[in-house]
Short mmCIF file of C-alpha atoms in Angstrom, two decimals:
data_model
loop_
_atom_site.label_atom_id
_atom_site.label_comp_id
_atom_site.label_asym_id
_atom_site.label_seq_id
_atom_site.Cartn_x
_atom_site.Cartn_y
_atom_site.Cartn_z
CA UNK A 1 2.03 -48.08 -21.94
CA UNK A 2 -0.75 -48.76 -19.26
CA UNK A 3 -0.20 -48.65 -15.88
CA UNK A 4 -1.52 -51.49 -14.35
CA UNK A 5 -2.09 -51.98 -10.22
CA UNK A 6 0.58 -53.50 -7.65
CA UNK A 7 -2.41 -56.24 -6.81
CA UNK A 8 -3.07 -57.48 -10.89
CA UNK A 9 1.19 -57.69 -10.96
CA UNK A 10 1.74 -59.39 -7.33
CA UNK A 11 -0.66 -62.35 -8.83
CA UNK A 12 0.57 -62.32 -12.00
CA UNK A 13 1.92 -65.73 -13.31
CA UNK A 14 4.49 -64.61 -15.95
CA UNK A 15 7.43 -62.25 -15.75
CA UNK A 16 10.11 -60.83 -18.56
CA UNK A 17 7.63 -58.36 -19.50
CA UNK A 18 7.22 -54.52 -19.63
CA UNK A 19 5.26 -52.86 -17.21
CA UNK A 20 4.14 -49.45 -16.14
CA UNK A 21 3.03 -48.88 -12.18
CA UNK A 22 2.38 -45.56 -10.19
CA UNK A 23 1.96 -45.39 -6.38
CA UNK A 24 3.73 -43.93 -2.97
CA UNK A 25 7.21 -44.56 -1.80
CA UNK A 26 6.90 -47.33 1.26
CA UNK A 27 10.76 -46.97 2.05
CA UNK A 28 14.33 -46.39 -0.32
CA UNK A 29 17.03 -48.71 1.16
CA UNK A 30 20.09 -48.63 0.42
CA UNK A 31 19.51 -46.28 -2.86
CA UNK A 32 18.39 -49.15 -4.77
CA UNK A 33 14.97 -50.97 -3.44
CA UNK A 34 12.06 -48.95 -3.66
CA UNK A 35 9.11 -50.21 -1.83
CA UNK A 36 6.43 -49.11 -3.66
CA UNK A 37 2.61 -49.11 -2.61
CA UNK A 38 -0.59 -47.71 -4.70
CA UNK A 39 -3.34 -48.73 -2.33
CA UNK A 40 -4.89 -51.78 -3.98
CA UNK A 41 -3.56 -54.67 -1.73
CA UNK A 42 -1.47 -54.60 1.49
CA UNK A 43 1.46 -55.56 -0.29
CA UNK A 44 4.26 -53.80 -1.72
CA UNK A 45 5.96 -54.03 -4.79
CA UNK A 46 9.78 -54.28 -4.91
CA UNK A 47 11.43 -51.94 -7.56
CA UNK A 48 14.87 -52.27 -7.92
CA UNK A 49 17.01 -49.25 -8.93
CA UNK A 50 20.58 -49.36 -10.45
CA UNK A 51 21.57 -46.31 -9.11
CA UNK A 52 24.42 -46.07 -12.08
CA UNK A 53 21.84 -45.35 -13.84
CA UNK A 54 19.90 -42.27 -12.44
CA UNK A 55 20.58 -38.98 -11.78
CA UNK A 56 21.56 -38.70 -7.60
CA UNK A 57 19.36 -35.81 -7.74
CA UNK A 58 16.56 -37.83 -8.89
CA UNK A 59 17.44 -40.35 -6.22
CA UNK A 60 17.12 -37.92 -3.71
CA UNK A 61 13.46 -37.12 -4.34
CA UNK A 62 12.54 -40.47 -4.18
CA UNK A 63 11.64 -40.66 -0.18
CA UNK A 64 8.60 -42.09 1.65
CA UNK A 65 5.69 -40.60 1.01
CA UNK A 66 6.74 -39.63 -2.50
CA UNK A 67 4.60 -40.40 -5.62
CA UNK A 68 6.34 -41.71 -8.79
CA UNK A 69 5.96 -43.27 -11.93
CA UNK A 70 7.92 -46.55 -13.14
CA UNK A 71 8.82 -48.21 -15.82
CA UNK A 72 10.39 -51.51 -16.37
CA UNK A 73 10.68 -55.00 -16.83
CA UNK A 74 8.73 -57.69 -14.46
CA UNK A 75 10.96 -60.12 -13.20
CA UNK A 76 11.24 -63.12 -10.53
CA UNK A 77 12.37 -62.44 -7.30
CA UNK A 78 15.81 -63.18 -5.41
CA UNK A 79 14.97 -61.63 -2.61
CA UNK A 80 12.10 -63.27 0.07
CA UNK A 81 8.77 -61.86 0.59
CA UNK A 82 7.52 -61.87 -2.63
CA UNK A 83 7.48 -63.50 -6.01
CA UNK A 84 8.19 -60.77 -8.55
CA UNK A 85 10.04 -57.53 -8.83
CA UNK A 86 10.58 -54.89 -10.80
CA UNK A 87 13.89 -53.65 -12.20
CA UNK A 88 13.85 -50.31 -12.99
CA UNK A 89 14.50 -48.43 -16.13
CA UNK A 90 12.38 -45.34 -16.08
CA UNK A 91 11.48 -43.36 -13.07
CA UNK A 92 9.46 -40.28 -12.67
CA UNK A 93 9.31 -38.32 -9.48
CA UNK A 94 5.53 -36.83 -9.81
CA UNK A 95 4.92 -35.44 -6.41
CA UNK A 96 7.60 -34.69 -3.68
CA UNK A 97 7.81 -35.60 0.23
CA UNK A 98 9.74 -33.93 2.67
CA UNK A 99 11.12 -36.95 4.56
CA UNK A 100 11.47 -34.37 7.93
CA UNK A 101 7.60 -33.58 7.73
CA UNK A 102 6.32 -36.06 6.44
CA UNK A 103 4.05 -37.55 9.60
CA UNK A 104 3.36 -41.26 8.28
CA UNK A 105 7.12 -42.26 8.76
CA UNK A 106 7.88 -46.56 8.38
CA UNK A 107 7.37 -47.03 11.88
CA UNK A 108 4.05 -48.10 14.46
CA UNK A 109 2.15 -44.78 15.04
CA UNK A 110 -0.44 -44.44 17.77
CA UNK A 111 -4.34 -44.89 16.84
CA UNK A 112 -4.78 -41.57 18.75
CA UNK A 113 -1.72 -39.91 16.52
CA UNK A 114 -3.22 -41.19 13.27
CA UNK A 115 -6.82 -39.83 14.36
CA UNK A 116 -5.11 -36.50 14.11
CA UNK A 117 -4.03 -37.11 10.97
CA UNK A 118 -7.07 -38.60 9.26
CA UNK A 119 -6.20 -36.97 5.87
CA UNK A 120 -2.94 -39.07 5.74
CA UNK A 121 -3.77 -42.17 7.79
CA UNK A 122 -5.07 -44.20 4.93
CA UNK A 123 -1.27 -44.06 3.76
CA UNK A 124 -0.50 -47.20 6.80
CA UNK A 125 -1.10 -50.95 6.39
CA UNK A 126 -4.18 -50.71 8.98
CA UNK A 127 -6.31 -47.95 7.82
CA UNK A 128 -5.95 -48.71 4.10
CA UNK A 129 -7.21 -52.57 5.20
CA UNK A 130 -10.02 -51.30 7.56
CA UNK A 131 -11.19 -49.06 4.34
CA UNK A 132 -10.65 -51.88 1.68
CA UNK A 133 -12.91 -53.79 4.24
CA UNK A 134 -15.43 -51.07 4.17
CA UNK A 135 -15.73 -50.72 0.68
CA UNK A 136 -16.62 -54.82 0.46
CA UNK A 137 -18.55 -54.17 2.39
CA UNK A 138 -20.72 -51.86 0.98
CA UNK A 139 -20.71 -53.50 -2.19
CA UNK A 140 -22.06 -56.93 -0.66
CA UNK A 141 -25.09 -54.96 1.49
CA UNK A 142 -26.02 -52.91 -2.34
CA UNK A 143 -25.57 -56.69 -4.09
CA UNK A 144 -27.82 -58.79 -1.89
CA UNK A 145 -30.43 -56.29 -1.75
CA UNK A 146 -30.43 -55.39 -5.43
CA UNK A 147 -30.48 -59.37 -6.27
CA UNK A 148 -33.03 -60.49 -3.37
CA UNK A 149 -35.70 -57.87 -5.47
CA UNK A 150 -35.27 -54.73 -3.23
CA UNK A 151 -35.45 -51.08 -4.71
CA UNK A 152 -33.07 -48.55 -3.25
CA UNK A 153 -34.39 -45.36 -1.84
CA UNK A 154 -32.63 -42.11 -1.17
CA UNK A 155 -34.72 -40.61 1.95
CA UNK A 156 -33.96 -37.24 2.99
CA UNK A 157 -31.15 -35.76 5.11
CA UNK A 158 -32.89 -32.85 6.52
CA UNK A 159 -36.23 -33.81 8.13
CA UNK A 160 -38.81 -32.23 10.01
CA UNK A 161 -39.15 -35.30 11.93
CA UNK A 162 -37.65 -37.48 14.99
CA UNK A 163 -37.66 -40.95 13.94
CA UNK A 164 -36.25 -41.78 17.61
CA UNK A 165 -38.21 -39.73 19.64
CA UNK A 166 -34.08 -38.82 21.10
CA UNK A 167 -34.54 -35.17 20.17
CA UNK A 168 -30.65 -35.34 19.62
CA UNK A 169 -30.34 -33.61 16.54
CA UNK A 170 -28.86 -31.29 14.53
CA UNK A 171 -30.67 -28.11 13.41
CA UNK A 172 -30.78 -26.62 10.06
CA UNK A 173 -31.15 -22.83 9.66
CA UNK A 174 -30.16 -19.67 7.86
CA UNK A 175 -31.82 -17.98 10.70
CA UNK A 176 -29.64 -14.57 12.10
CA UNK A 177 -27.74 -16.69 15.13
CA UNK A 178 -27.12 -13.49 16.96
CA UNK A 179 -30.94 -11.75 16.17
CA UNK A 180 -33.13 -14.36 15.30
CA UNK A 181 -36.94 -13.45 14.58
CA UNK A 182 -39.09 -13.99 17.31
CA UNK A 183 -42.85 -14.87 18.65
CA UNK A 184 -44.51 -12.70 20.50
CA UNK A 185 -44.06 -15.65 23.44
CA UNK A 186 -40.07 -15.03 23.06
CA UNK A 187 -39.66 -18.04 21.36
CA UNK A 188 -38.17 -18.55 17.59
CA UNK A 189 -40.10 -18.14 14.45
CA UNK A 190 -39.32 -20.84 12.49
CA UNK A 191 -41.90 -19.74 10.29
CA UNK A 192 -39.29 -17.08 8.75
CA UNK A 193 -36.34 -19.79 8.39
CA UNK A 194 -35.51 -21.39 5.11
CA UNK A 195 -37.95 -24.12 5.58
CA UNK A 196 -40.67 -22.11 7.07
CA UNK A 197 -40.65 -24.72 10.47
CA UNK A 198 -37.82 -25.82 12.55
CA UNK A 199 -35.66 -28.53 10.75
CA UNK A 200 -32.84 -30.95 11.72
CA UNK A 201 -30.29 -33.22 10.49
CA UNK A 202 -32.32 -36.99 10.37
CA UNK A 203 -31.28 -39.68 12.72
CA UNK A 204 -32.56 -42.28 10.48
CA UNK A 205 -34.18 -42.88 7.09
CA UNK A 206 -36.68 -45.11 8.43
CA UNK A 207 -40.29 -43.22 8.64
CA UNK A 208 -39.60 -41.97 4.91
CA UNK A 209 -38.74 -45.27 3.63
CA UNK A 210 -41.58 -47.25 4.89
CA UNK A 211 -43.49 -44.94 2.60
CA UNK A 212 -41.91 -46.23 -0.46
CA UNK A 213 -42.08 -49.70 0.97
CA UNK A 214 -46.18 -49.43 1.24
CA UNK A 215 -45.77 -48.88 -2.49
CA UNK A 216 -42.74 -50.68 -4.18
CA UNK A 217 -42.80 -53.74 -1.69
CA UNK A 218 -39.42 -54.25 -0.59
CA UNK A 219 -37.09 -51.23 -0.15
CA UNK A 220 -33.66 -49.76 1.57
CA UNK A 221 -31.99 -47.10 1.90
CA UNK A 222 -28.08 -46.74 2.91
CA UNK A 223 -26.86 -43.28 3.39
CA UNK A 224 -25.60 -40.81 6.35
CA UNK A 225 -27.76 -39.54 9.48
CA UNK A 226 -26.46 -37.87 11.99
CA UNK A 227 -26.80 -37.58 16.20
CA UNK A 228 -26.46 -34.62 18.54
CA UNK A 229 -25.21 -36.86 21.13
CA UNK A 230 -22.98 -35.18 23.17
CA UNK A 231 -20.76 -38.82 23.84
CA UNK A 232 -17.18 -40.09 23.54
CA UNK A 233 -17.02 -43.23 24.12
CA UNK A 234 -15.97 -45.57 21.02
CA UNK A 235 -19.03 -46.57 19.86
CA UNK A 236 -20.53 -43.05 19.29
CA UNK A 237 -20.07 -40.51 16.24
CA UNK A 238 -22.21 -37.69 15.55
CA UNK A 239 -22.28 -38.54 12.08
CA UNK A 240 -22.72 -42.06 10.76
CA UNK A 241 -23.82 -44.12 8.21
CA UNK A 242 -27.07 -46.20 8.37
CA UNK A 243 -28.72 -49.71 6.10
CA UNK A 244 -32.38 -49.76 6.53
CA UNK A 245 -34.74 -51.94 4.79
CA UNK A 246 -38.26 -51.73 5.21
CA UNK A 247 -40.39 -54.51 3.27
CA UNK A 248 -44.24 -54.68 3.22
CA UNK A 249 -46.14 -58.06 4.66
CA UNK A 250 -43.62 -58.79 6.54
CA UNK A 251 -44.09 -59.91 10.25
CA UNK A 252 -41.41 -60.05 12.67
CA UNK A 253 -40.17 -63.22 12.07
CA UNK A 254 -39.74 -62.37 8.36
CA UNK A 255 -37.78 -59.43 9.54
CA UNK A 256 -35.72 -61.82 11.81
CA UNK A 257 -35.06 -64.26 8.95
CA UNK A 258 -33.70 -61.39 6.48
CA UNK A 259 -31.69 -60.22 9.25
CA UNK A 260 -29.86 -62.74 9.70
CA UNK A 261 -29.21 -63.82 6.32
CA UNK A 262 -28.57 -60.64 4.72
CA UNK A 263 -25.80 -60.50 7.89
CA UNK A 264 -24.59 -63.99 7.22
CA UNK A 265 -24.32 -63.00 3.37
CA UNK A 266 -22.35 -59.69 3.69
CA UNK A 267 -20.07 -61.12 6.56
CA UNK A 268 -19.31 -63.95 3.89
CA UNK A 269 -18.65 -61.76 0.97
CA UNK A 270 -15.89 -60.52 3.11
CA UNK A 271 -14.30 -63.45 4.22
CA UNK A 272 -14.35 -64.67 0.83
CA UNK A 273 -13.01 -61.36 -0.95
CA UNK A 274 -10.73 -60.04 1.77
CA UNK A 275 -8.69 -62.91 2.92
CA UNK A 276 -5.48 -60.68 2.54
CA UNK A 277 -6.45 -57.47 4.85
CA UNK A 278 -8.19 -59.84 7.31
CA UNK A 279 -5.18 -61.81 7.77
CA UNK A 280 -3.64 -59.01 8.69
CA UNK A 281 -6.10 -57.51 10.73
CA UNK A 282 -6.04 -60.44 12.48
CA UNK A 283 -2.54 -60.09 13.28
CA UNK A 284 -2.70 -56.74 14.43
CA UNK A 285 -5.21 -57.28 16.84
CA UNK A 286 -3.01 -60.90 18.39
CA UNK A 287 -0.27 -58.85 18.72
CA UNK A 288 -2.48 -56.00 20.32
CA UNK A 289 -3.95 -58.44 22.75
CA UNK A 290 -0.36 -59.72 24.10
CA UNK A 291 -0.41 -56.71 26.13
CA UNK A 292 -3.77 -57.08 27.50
CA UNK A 293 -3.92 -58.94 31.02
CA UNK A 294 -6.04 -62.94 30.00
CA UNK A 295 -9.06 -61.98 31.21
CA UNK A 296 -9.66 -59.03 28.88
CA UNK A 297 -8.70 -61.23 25.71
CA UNK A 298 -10.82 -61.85 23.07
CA UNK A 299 -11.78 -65.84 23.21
CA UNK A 300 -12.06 -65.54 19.28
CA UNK A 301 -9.41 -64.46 16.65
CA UNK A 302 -11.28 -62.43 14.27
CA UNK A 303 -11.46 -64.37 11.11
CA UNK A 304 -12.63 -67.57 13.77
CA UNK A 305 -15.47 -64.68 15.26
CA UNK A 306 -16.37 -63.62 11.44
CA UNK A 307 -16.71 -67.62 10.55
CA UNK A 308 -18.63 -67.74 14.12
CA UNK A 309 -21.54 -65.44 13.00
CA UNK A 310 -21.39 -66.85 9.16
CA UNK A 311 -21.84 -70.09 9.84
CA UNK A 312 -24.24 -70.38 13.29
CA UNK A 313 -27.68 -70.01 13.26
CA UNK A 314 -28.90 -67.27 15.17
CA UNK A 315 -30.36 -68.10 18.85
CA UNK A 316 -34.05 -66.69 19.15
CA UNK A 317 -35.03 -65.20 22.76
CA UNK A 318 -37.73 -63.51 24.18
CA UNK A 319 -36.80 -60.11 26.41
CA UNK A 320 -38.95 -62.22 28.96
CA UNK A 321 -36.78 -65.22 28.56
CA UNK A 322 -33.28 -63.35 28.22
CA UNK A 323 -34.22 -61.36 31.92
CA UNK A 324 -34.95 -64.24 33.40
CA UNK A 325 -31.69 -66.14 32.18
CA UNK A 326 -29.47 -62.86 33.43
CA UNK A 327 -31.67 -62.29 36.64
CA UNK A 328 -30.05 -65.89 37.84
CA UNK A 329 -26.90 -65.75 36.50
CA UNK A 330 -24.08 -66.30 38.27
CA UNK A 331 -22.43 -62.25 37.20
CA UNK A 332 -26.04 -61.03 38.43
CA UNK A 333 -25.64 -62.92 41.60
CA UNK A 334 -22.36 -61.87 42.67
CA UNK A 335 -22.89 -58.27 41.63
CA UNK A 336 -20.23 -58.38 38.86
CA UNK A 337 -22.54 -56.71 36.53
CA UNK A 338 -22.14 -52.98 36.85
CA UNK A 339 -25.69 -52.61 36.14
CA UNK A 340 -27.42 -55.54 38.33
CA UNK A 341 -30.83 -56.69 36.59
CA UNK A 342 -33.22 -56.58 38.93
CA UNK A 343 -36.62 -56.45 37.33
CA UNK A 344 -38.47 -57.33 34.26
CA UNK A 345 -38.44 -53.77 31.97
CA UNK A 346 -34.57 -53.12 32.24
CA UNK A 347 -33.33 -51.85 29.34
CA UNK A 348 -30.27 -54.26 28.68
CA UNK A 349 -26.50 -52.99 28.72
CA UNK A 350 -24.24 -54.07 26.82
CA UNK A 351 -22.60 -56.56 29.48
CA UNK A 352 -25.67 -58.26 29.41
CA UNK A 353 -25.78 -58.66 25.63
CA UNK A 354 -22.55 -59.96 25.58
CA UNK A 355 -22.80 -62.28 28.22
CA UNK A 356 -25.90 -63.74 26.09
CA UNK A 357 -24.23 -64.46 23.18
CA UNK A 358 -20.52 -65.39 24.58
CA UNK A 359 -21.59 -66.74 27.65
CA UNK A 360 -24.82 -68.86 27.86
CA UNK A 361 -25.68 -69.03 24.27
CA UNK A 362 -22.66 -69.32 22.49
CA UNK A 363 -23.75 -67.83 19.29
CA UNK A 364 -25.54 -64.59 17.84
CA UNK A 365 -28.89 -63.82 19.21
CA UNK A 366 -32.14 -62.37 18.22
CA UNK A 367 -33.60 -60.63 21.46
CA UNK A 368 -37.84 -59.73 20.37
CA UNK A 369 -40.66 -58.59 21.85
CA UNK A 370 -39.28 -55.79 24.23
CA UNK A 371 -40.75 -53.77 27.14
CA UNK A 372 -43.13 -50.93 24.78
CA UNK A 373 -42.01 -48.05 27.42
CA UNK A 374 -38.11 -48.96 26.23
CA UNK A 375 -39.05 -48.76 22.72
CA UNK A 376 -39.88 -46.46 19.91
CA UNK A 377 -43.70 -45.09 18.69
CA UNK A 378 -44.08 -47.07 15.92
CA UNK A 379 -42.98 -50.42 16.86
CA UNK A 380 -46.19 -52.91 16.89
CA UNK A 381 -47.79 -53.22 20.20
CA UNK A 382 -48.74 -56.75 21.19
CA UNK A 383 -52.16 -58.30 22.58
CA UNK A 384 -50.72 -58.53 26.07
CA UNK A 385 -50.48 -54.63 25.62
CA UNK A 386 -46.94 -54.36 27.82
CA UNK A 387 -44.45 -55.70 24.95
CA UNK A 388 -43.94 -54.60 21.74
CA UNK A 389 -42.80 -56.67 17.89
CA UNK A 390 -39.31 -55.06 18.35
CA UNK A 391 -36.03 -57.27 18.32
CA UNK A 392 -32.10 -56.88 18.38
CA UNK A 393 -29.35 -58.79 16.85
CA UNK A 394 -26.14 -59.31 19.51
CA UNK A 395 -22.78 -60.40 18.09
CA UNK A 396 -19.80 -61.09 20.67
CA UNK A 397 -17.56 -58.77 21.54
CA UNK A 398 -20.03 -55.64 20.44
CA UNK A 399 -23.42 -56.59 21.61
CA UNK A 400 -26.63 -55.06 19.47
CA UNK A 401 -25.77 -54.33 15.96
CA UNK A 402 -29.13 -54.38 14.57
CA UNK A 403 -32.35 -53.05 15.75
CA UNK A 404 -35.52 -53.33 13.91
CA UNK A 405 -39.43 -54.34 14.72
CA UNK A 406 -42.48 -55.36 12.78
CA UNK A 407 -44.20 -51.61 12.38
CA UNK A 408 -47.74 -50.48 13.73
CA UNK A 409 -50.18 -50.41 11.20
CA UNK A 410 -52.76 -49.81 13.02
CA UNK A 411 -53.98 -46.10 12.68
CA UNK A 412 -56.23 -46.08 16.26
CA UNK A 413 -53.07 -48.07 18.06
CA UNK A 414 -50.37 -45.75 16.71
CA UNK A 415 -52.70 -42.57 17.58
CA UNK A 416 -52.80 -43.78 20.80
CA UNK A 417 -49.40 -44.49 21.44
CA UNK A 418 -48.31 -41.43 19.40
CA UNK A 419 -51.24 -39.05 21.92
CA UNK A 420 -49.76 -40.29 25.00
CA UNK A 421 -45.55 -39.79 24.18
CA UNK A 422 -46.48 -35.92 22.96
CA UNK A 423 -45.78 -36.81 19.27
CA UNK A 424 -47.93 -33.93 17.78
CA UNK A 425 -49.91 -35.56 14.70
CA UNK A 426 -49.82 -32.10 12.63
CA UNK A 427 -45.89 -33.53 12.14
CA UNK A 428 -46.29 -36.80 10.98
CA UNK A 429 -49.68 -36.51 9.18
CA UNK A 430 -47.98 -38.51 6.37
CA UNK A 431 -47.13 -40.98 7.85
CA UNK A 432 -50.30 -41.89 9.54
CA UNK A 433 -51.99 -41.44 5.88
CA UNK A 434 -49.96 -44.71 5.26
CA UNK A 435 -52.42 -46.34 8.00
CA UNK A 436 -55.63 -44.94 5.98
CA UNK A 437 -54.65 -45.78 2.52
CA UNK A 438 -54.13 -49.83 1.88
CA UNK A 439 -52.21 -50.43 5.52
CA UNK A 440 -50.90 -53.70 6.05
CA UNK A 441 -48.18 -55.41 8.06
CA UNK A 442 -44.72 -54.38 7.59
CA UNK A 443 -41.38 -54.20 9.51
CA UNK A 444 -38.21 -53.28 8.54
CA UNK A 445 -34.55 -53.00 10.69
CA UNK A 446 -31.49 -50.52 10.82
CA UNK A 447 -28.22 -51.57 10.98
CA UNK A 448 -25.37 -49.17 11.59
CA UNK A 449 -22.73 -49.57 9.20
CA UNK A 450 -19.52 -48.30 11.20
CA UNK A 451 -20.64 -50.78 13.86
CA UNK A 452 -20.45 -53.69 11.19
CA UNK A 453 -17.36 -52.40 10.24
CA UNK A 454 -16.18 -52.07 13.41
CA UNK A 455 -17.41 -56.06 14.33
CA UNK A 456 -15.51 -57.78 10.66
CA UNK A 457 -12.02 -55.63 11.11
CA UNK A 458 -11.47 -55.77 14.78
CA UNK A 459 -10.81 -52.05 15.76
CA UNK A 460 -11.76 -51.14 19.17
CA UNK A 461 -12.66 -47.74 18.05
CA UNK A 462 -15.70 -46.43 15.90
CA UNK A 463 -13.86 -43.35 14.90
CA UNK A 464 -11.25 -45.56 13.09
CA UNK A 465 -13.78 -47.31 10.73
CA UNK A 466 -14.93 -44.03 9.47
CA UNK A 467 -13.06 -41.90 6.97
CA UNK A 468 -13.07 -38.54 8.21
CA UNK A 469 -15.01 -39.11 12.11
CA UNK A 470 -17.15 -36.53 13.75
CA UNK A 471 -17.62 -36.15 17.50
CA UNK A 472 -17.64 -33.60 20.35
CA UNK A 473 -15.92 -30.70 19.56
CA UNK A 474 -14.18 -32.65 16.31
CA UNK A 475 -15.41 -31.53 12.84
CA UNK A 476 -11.42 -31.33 11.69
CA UNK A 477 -10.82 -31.90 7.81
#
């Protein structure tokens, strides 16, 4: 017989009938009521055991943790909690737990306990919601894109090329650590590594997919890059996964209006497909906040900040306007900011995002046309020569989640700019060939994806929207 999931049988509409289910042993009360979980919804299914019926030693495998097989027949409930249950008539212990060892015991673990034990974490009701989440996710950011025309691009993972300008990466080598070859200068000689030039791990996807955007139109790519940034705080990982479109004749308000709908579009997928886990996401993070003092509360519940960003249209503000608005607000003049804005060209914190969108705005915002000196190479200068076609998406309660800017086509302009940061032009010859072969306007955005995950579940820490995180001096599993 098939085995079908816990989720098709909790929403089933008939009973009396035989059915097959595998998953993990939740609890065993009483040596009768399994509570049995296979990952595909938050709930459990109820199996109920006539122990007159089983071998004890049988019964005694069955502990949390465990894996087994059962068979039986699908009935209504008497118990509360739930509509059906299962009453037992074959079971099959397939993979043992030793109830002493076993770490993910039916009680509230610590985030910091479970990051040690990322392997097993998925096992509780929070990480196995935050990764159903995830996984909605990325299906709704693949679906809009494939439907709204766009081709999807795998760009490299090692790169010869800074994309940021951070110089914050990872090298690649198969260079002798201890004896490396050398130039006569002392320095390394690349030219003998694998690559024959020095090579890293890429921070973004971005400078390779405008190529394929300057010939298919409308492209993205969705995949890992990584960051040598040597930070732990809990928005930070070292390796991290990245959605970046890039479309051709676009300006930057095109780029602003895909923004926000692809956002709005993704953000509703979930709400619409994950009622169950966000529910109790939800809960988690009320009864989390009980403990907090008022004033460090979130004013939203999450599904109400989800519906929030889904269903307001996005505020549009010029860096000119936005300093202006913080330089005379009321933080800013009592020196509650802990980093005071004082002049035009400040590159915004995340307290002043915030205060933006939660404070004078009252909904997302699109911050454009940034300082240049803040900003990256390739972002379009403007004609007042000081600003640049840049702009960020803020959401409450995280501040930028998107960055992304109309792109300098110009070849002269982007020499220029390109001459005066150091960028050497022997490195990114390609790319400027895209600004002497058919250039035109284009702009594109990245959003990082643990960050949206972070935003729709309500977890206060990047490293527990990511599977298996990396940081400083973490690289475990």
């Amino acid at each position: 017989m098939k085995s079908k999931s816990i989720k098709e049988l909790l929403s089933t509409d008939f009973n009396l009938q035989e059915v097959t289910v595998n998953g993990w042993v939740k609890t065993f009360r009483s040596n009768r009521f399994i509570a049995l979980n296979d990952g595909s919804t938050l709930n459990n299914i109820q199996c109920v055991v006539d122990f007159e019926n089983f071998d004890e030693a049988l019964l005694r495998k069955v502990s949390t943790g465990a894996a087994i097989k059962i068979k039986g027949t699908l009935v209504e409930s008497q118990g509360r909690g739930q509509t059906v249950e299962i009453q037992v008539s074959e079971l099959e212990v397939l993979g043992t737990s030793d109830p002493d060892t076993y770490p993910i015991q039916p009680k509230k673990h610590s985030l910091e306990f479970l990051r040690e034990k990322a392997h097993l974490r998925v096992r509780t009701n929070t990480f196995a919601a935050v990764m159903r989440v995830r996984s909605a996710l990325s299906f709704a950011i693949h679906n809009y894109f494939q439907k709204n025309g766009f081709y999807n691009v795998h760009t490299p993972i090692i790169t010869g090329s800074d994309a940021e300008g951070a110089g914050e990466m990872f090298r690649v080598s198969t260079l002798d650590q201890k004896k490396p070859p050398l130039n006569e200068d002392g320095s390394i000689n690349f030219k003998e590594d694998f690559f024959g030039k020095e090579t890293n791990l890429t921070v973004s996807g971005q400078l390779e997919a405008e190529t394929y955007a300057m010939a298919l139109g409308k492209v993205y790519t969705f995949g890992p890059t990584f960051r040598a940034e040597n930070s732990n705080t809990s928005r930070h990982l070292a390796e991290f996964w990245m959605i970046e479109p890039e479309v051709a004749f676009n300006d930057l308000d095109a780029n602003m209006d895909l923004a926000e709908d692809f956002i709005k579009e993704v953000i509703t997928y979930v709400l619409e497909n994950c009622q169950e886990d966000l529910q109790f996401l939800e809960q988690r993070l009320l009864d989390e906040e009980k403990t907090k003092p008022q004033a460090e509360r979130s004013a939203m519940a999450l599904i109400e900040k989800l519906k929030f960003v889904a269903d307001n249209n996005f505020k549009r503000v010029s860096y000119t306007e936005a300093i202006d608005i913080l330089k005379n607000s009321t933080p800013n003049k009592k020196k509650k900011f802990q980093y005071p804005i004082e002049e035009w060209g400040t590159d915004l914190q995340s307290e002043h995002e915030r205060y933006l969108v939660e404070k004078h705005f009252n909904c997302p915002v699109i911050l454009f046309d940034y300082p240049a000196k803040i900003k990256a190479f390739y972002m379009r200068l403007n004609e007042d020569g000081k600003t640049v076609r840049a702009m960020d998406i803020l959401f409450p309660g995280i501040g930028e989640i998107v960055g992304g800017s109309q792109r300098e086509e110009r070849l002269e302009v982007l020499q220029e700019k390109m001459k005066a940061l150091g960028i050497d032009e022997k490195e990114l010859w390609w790319y400027l060939d895209l600004r002497k072969f058919g250039s035109a306007v284009h702009s594109g955005f990245g959003l990082g994806f643990e960050r949206l995950v972070l935003f729709t579940t309500g977890m206060g820490n990047i490293r527990d929207v990511i599977p298996f995180p990396r940081t400083p001096q973490n690289a475990e599993f």
